[in-house]
Coordinates of C-alpha atoms and ligand atoms in Angstrom, one line a residue:
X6 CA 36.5 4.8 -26.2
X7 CA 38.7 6.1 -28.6
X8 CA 39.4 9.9 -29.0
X9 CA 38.2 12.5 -31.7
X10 CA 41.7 12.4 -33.4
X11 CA 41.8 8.7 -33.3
X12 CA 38.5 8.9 -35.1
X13 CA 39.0 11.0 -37.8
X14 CA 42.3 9.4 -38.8
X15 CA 40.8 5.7 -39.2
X16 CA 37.9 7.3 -40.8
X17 CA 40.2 9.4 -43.2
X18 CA 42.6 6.2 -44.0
X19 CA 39.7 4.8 -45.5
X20 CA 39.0 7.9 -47.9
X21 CA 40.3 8.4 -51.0
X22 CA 39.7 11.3 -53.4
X23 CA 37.3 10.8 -56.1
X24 CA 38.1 10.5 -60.0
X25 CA 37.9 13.6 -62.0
X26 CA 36.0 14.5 -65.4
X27 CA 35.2 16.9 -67.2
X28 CA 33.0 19.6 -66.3
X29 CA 31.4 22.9 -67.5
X30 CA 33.5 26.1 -66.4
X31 CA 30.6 27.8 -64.7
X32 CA 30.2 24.4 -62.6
X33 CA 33.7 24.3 -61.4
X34 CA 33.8 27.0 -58.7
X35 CA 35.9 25.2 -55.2
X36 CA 36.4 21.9 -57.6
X37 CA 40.1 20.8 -57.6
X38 CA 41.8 20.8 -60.7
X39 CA 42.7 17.2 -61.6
X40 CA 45.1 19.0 -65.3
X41 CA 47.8 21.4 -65.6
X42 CA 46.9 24.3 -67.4
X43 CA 49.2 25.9 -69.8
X44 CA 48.5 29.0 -71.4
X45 CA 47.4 28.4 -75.3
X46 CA 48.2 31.8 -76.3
X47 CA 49.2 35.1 -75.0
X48 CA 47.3 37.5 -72.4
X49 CA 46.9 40.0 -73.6
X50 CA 46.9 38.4 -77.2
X51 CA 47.6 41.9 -78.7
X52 CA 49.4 45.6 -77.6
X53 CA 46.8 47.4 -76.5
X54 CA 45.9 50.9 -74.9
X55 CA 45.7 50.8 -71.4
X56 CA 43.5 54.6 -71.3
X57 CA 41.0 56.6 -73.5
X58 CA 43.4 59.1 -75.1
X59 CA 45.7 59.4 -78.6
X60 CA 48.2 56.4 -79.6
X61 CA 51.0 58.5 -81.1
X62 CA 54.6 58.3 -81.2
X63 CA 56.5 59.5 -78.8
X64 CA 58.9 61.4 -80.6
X65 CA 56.4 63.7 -81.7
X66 CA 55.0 64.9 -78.6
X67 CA 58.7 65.7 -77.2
X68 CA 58.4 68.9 -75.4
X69 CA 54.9 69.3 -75.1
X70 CA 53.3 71.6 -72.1
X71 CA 50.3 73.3 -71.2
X72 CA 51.9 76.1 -72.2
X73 CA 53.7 74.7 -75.4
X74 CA 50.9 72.4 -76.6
X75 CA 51.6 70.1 -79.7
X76 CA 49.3 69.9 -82.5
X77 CA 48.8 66.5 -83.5
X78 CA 46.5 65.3 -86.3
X79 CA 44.0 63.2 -85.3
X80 CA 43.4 60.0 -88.3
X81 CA 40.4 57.8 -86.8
X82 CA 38.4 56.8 -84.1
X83 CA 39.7 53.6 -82.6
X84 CA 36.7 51.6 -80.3
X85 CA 37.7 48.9 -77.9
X86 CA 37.9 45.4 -80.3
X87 CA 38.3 46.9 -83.7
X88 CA 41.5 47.2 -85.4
X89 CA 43.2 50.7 -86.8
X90 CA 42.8 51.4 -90.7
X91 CA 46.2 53.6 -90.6
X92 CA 49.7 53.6 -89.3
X93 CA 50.1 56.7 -87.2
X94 CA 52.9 58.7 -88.9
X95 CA 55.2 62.0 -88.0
X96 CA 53.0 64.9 -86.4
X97 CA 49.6 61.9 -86.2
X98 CA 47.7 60.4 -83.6
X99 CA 44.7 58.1 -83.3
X100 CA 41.3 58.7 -80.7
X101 CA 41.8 55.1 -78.6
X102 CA 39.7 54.1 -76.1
X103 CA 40.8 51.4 -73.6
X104 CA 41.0 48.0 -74.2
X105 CA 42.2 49.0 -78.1
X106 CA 45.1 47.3 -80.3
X107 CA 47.9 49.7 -80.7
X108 CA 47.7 51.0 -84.3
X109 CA 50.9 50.1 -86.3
X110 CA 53.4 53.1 -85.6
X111 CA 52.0 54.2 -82.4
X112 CA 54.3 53.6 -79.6
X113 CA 52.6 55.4 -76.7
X114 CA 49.1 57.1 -75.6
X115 CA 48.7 60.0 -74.1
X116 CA 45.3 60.1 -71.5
X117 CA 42.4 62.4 -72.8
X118 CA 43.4 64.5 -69.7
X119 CA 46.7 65.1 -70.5
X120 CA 45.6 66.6 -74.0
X121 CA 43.1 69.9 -74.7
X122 CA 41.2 71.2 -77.5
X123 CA 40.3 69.1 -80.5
X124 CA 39.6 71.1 -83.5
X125 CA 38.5 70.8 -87.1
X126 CA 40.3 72.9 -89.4
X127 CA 38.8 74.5 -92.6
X128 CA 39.6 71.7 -94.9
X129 CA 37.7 69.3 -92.4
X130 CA 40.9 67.7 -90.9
X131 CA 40.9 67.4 -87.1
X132 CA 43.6 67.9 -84.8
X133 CA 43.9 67.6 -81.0
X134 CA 46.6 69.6 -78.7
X135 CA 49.0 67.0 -76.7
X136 CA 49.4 69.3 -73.1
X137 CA 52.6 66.2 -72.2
X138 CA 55.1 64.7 -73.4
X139 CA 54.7 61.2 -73.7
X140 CA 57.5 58.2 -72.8
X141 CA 57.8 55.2 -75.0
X142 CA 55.3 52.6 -73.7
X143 CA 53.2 54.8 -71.9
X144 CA 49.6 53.5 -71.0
X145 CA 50.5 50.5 -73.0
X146 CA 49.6 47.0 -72.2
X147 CA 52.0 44.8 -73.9
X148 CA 50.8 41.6 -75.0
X149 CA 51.5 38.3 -73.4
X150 CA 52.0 40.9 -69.7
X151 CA 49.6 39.5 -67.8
X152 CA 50.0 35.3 -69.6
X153 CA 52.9 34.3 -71.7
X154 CA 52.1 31.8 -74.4
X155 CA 53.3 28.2 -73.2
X156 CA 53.8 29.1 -69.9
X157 CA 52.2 26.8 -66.8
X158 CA 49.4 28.9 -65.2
X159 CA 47.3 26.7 -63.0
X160 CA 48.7 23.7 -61.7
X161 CA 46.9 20.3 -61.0
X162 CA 45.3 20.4 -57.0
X163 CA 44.4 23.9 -57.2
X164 CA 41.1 24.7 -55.4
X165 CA 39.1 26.6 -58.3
X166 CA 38.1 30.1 -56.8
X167 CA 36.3 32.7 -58.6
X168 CA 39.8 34.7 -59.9
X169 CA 40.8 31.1 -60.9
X170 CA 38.1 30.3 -63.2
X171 CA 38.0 33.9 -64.6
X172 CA 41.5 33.1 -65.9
X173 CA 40.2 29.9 -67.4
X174 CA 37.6 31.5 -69.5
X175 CA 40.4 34.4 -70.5
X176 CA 42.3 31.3 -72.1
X177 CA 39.8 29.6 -73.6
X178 CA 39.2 27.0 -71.2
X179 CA 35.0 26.3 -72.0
X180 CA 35.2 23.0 -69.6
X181 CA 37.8 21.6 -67.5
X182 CA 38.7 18.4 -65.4
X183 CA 38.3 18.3 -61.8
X184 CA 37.3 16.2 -59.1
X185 CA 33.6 15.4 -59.1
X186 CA 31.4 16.1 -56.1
X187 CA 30.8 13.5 -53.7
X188 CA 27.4 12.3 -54.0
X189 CA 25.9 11.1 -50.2
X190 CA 23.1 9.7 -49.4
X191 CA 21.2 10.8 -46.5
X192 CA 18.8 8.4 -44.2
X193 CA 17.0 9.4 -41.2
X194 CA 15.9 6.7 -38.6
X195 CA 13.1 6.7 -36.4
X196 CA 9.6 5.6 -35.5
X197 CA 9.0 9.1 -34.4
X198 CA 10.0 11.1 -36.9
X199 CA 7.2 12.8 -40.1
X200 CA 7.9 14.7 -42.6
X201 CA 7.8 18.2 -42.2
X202 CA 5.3 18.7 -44.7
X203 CA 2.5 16.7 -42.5
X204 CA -0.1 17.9 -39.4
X205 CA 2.3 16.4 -36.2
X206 CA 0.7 13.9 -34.9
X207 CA 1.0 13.1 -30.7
X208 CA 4.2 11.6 -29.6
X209 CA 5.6 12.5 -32.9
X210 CA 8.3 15.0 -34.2
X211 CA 9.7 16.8 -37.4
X212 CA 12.6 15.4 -39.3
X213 CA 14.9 17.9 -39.0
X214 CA 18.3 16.3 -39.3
X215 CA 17.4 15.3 -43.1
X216 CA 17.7 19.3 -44.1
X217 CA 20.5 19.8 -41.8
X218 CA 22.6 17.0 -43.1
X219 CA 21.4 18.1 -46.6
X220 CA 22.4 21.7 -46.2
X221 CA 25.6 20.3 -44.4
X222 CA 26.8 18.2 -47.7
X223 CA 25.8 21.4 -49.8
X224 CA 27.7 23.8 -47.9
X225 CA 30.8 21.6 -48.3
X226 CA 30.5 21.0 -51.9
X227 CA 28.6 17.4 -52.2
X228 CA 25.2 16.7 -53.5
X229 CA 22.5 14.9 -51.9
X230 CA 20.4 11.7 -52.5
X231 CA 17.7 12.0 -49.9
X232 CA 16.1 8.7 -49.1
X233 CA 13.8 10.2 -46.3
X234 CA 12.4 8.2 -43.1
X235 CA 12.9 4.8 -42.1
X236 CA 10.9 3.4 -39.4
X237 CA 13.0 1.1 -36.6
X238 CA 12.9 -2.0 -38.6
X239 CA 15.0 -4.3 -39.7
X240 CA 13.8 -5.7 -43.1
X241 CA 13.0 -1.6 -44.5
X242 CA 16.7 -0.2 -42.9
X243 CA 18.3 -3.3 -44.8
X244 CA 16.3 -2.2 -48.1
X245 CA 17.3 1.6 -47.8
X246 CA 20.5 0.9 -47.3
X247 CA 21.1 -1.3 -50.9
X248 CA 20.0 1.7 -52.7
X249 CA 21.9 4.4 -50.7
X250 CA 25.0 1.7 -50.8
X251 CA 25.2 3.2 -55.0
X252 CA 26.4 6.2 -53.3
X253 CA 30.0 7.8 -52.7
X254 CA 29.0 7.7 -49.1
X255 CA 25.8 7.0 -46.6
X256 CA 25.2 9.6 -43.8
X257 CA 22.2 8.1 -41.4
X258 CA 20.8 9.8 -38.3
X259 CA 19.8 8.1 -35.6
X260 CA 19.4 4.2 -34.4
X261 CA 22.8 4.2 -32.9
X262 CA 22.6 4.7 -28.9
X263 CA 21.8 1.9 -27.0
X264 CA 18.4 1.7 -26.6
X265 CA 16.2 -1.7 -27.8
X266 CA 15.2 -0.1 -31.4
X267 CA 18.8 1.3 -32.1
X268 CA 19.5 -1.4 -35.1
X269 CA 22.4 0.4 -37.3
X270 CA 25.1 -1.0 -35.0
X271 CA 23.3 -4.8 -36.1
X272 CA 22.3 -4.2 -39.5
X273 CA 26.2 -3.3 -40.6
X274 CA 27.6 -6.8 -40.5
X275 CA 24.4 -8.4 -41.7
X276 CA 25.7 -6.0 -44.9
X277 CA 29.3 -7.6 -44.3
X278 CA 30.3 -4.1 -43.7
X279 CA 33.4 -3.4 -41.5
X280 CA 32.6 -1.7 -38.1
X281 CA 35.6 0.2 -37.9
X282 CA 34.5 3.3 -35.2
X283 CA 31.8 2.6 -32.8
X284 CA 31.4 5.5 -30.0
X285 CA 34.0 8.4 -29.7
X286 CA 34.8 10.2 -26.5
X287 CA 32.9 13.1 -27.3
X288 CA 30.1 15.6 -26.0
X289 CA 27.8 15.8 -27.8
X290 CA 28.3 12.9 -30.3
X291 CA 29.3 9.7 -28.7
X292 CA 26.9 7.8 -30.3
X293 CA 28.9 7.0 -33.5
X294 CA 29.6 4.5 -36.2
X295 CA 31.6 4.6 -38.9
X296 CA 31.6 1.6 -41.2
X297 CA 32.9 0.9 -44.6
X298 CA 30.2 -1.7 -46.5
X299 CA 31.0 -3.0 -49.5
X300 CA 33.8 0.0 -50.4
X301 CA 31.4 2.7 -49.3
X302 CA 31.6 4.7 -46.3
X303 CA 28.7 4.5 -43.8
X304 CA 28.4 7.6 -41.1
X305 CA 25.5 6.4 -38.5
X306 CA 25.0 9.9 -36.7
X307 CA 23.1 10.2 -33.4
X308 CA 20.1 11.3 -33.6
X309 CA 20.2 14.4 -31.6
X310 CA 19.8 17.5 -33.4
X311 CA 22.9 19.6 -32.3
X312 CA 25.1 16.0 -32.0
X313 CA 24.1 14.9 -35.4
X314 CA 25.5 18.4 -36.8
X315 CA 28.7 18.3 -34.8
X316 CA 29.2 15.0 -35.5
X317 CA 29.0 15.7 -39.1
X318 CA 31.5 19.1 -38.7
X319 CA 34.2 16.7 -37.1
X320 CA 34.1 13.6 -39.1
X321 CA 31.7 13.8 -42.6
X322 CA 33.1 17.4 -43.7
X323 CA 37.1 16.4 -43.3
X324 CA 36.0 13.0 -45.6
X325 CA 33.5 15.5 -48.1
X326 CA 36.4 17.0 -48.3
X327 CA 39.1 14.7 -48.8
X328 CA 37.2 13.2 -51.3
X329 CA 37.5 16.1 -53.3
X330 CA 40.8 15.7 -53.5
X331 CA 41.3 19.0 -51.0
X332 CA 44.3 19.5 -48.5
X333 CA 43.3 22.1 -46.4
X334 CA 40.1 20.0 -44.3
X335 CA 40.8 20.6 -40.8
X336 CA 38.4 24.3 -39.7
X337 CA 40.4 26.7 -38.2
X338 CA 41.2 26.5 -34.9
X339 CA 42.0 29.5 -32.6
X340 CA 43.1 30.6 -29.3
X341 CA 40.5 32.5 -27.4
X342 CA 39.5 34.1 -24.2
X343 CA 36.4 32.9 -22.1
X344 CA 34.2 35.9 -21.3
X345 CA 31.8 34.7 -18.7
X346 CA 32.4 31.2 -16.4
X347 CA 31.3 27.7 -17.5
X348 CA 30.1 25.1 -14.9
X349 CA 30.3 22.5 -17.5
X350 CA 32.3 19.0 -17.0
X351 CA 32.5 15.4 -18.3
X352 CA 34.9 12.9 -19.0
X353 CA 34.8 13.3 -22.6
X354 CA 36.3 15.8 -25.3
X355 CA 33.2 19.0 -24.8
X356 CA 32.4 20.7 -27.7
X357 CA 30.8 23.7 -26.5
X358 CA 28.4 25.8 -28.6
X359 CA 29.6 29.2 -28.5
X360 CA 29.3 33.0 -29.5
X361 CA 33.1 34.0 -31.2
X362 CA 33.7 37.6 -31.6
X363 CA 37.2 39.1 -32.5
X364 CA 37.0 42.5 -30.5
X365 CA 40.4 44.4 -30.3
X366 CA 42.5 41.7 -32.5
X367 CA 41.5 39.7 -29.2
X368 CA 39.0 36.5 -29.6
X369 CA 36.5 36.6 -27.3
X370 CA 33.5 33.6 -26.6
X371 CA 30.6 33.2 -24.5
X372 CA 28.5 30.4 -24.5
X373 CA 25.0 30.5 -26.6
X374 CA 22.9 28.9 -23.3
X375 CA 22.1 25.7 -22.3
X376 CA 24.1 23.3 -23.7
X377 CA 21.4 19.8 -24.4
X378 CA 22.1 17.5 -27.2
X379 CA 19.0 18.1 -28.5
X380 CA 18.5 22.1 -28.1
X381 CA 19.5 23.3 -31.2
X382 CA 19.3 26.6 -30.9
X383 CA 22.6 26.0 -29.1
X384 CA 23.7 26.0 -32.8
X385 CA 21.7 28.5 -34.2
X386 CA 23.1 31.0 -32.0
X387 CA 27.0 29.4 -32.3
X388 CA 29.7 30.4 -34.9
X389 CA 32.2 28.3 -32.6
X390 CA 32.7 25.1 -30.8
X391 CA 34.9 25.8 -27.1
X392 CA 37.3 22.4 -27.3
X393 CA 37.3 21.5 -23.4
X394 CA 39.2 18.6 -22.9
X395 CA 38.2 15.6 -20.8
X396 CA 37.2 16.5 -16.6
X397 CA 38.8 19.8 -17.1
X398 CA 36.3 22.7 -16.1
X399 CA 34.4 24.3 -14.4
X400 CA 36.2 27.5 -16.5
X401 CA 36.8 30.5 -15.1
X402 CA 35.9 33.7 -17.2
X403 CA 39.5 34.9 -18.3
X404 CA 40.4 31.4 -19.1
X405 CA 42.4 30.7 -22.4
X406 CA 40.4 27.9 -24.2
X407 CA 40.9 26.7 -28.1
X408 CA 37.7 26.9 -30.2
X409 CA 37.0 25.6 -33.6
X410 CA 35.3 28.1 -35.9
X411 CA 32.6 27.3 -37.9
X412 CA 32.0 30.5 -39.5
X413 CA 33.6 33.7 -40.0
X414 CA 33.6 35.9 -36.2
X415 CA 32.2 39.3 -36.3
X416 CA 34.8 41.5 -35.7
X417 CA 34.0 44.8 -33.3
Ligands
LIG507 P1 18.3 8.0 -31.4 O1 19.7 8.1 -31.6 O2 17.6 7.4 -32.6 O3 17.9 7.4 -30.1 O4 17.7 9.5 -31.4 C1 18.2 10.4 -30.4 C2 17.2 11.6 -30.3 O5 17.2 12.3 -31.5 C3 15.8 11.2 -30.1 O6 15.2 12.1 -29.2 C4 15.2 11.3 -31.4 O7 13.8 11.5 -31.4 C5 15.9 12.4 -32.0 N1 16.0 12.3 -33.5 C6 16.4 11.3 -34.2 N2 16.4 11.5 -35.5 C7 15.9 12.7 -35.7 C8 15.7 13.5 -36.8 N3 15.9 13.1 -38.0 N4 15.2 14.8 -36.6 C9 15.0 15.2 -35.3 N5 15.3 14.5 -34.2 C10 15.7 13.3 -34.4
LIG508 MG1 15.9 6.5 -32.9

């Protein structure tokens, strides 16, 4: 049986990433960018006031003091996206409020608090007292600071982020090209199994692993085509599989252990698909194929609950991923202490379901209970899978084990 890296990289050598077109900006968050981006035009495209005070010139307000206040008259109001009627001029200033072009002559602003009374004098003119001197280029934002015109901003492969696509919209940018999301088709397999929807009927259980793939693919930036149940037959899994075969790729559950009504593992070459992976030296998740048929890669999951979801964690995420033209697909992997012992042992690679928690810079896990393929609040309770290698265990509380994280510890 061939081991969990051994997997991944003949699953991987078979992915590509997908083409890219293009899409609306407000669609594009954690889509790679398949164009360089070069700034159109300047950010910010004009001078402008960095505070609510006075544009004036700086020369005018040398020597100013609380004590020795300058009088300054004041010409207009200036609001955030309008544009100054006059040029400020010896002894003149103009009200600007943040966000405002620099009015022609102006060559600094001094902050509202910085600057005291203003009055109307008798003739209706109105002044305002400067309390400090201003430097050239005070509280000024020059244009082009934050972008220069021309220059290469976003290159090609970058993962959009939020700050990324607000500086796509800042330059114009209404729609981009990226990547397009993987779509995957999702099949559950089993005689058992209803739909949640229905009254259970004896001998019968829930399709779970349908929403748990589904919310699986979502959380890793695909969309879903879900084809619902298929019974243990032949003739209907050969059927499903021509339409979910106009997929990117096919994620079933189910069908592939050994028992008399497993039929993925035979229904792949009667597709002329390629069965590249068939069982991986892992606990939970031995049970798996991986296939390409006719250029489309196949993921036949166990069936179990909590192996179907690790399953998809080791091998469909790093694809989803990859196929999205993303570098960064492995989950971080830390170094952590064991809290409590753990009697467990097999011959295969253990992925235990367990509790991280950073607690004095210091990761700490303990398992979430019994440890069953199919008890999946083993997951429920896990941010973490313990990587215990092959017939190495019992562990010893204290022991220094690796863990993949799945989500973010709590820190204490
Ligand atoms: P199988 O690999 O088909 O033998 O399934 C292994 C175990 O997982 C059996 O106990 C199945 O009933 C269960 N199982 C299979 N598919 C699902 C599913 N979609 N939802 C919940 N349990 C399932
Ligand atoms: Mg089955």
């Amino acid at each position: 049986m061939i081991t969990i890296e051994e997997a991944l990289s003949i699953i991987l050598a078979h992915i590509k990433p997908l083409r890219s077109e293009s899409f609306e900006l407000a669609d594009c968050l954690d889509r790679v960018l398949a164009q360089d981006i070069s700034a159109p035009e300047n950010i910010p495209p004009f001078a402008n006031s960095a505070m609510d005070g006075f544009a004036v010139r700086a020369v005018d307000t040398r020597g100013a003091s609380v004590d020795h206040p300058v009088p300054l008259l004041i010409l207009e109001d200036l609001p955030a996206g309008q544009v100054a009627r006059r040029v400020v001029k010896e002894n003149q200033a103009i009200r600007i409020m943040t966000g405002a072009p620099l009015p022609e002559g102006a060559d600094s602003v001094v902050k509202v608090e910085d600057t005291g009374e203003e009055k109307f004098e008798a003739d209706g003119r109105e002044t305002v007292l400067i309390y400090q001197e201003a430097v050239y280029g005070d509280h000024i934002r020059l244009a082009g600071e934050s972008v220069r015109q021309g220059e290469l901003v976003l290159e090609r492969g970058t993962v959009l982020r939020p700050p990324e696509i607000g500086m796509l919209a800042a330059l114009g940018y209404p729609r981009v090209s990226v990547i397009r999301p993987p779509r995957a088709a999702i099949i559950s397999t089993g005689d058992e199994l209803q739909n949640i929807e229905e009254e259970l009927l004896p001998g019968k259980i829930r399709d779970c692993n349908r929403y748990s793939l589904s919310a699986l693919v979502r959380q890793y930036g695909g969309t879903v085509a879900t084809l619902g149940i298929v019974p243990d037959e032949k003739d209907y899994l050969r059927k499903i599989f021509s339409l979910a075969l106009t997929t990117d790729l096919v994620i079933t559950s189910g069908g592939v252990s050994a028992g008399k009504y497993d039929l993925v593992r035979e229904i792949i070459p009667e597709l002329e698909g390629e069965l590249l992976i068939d069982r991986v030296a892992m606990k939970p998740g031995k049970p798996l194929i991986f296939s390409m048929v006719r250029g489309i890669p196949v993921f036949s999951l166990p069936g179990n609950p909590v192996s179907v979801m690790v399953s998809f964690l080791q091998f469909v995420r790093p694809a989803l991923l990859k196929m999205q033209g993303k570098n960064r697909i492995q989950k971080p992997e830390v170094e952590a202490i064991l809290v409590e012992d753990c009697n467990e042992r097999t011959g295969r690679t253990h992925l235990i379901r367990v509790v991280v928690e950073i607690k004095d810079g210091v990761y700490q896990v303990r398992l979430t209970g019994p440890q069953g393929s199919g008890i999946l609040r083993s997951l429920v309770l896990s941010n973490g899978l313990m990587v215990v290698p092959p017939n190495r265990g019992p562990l010893k509380a204290g022991t220094k084990v690796k863990v993949i994280l799945i989500d973010q510890p709590e820190v204490e």
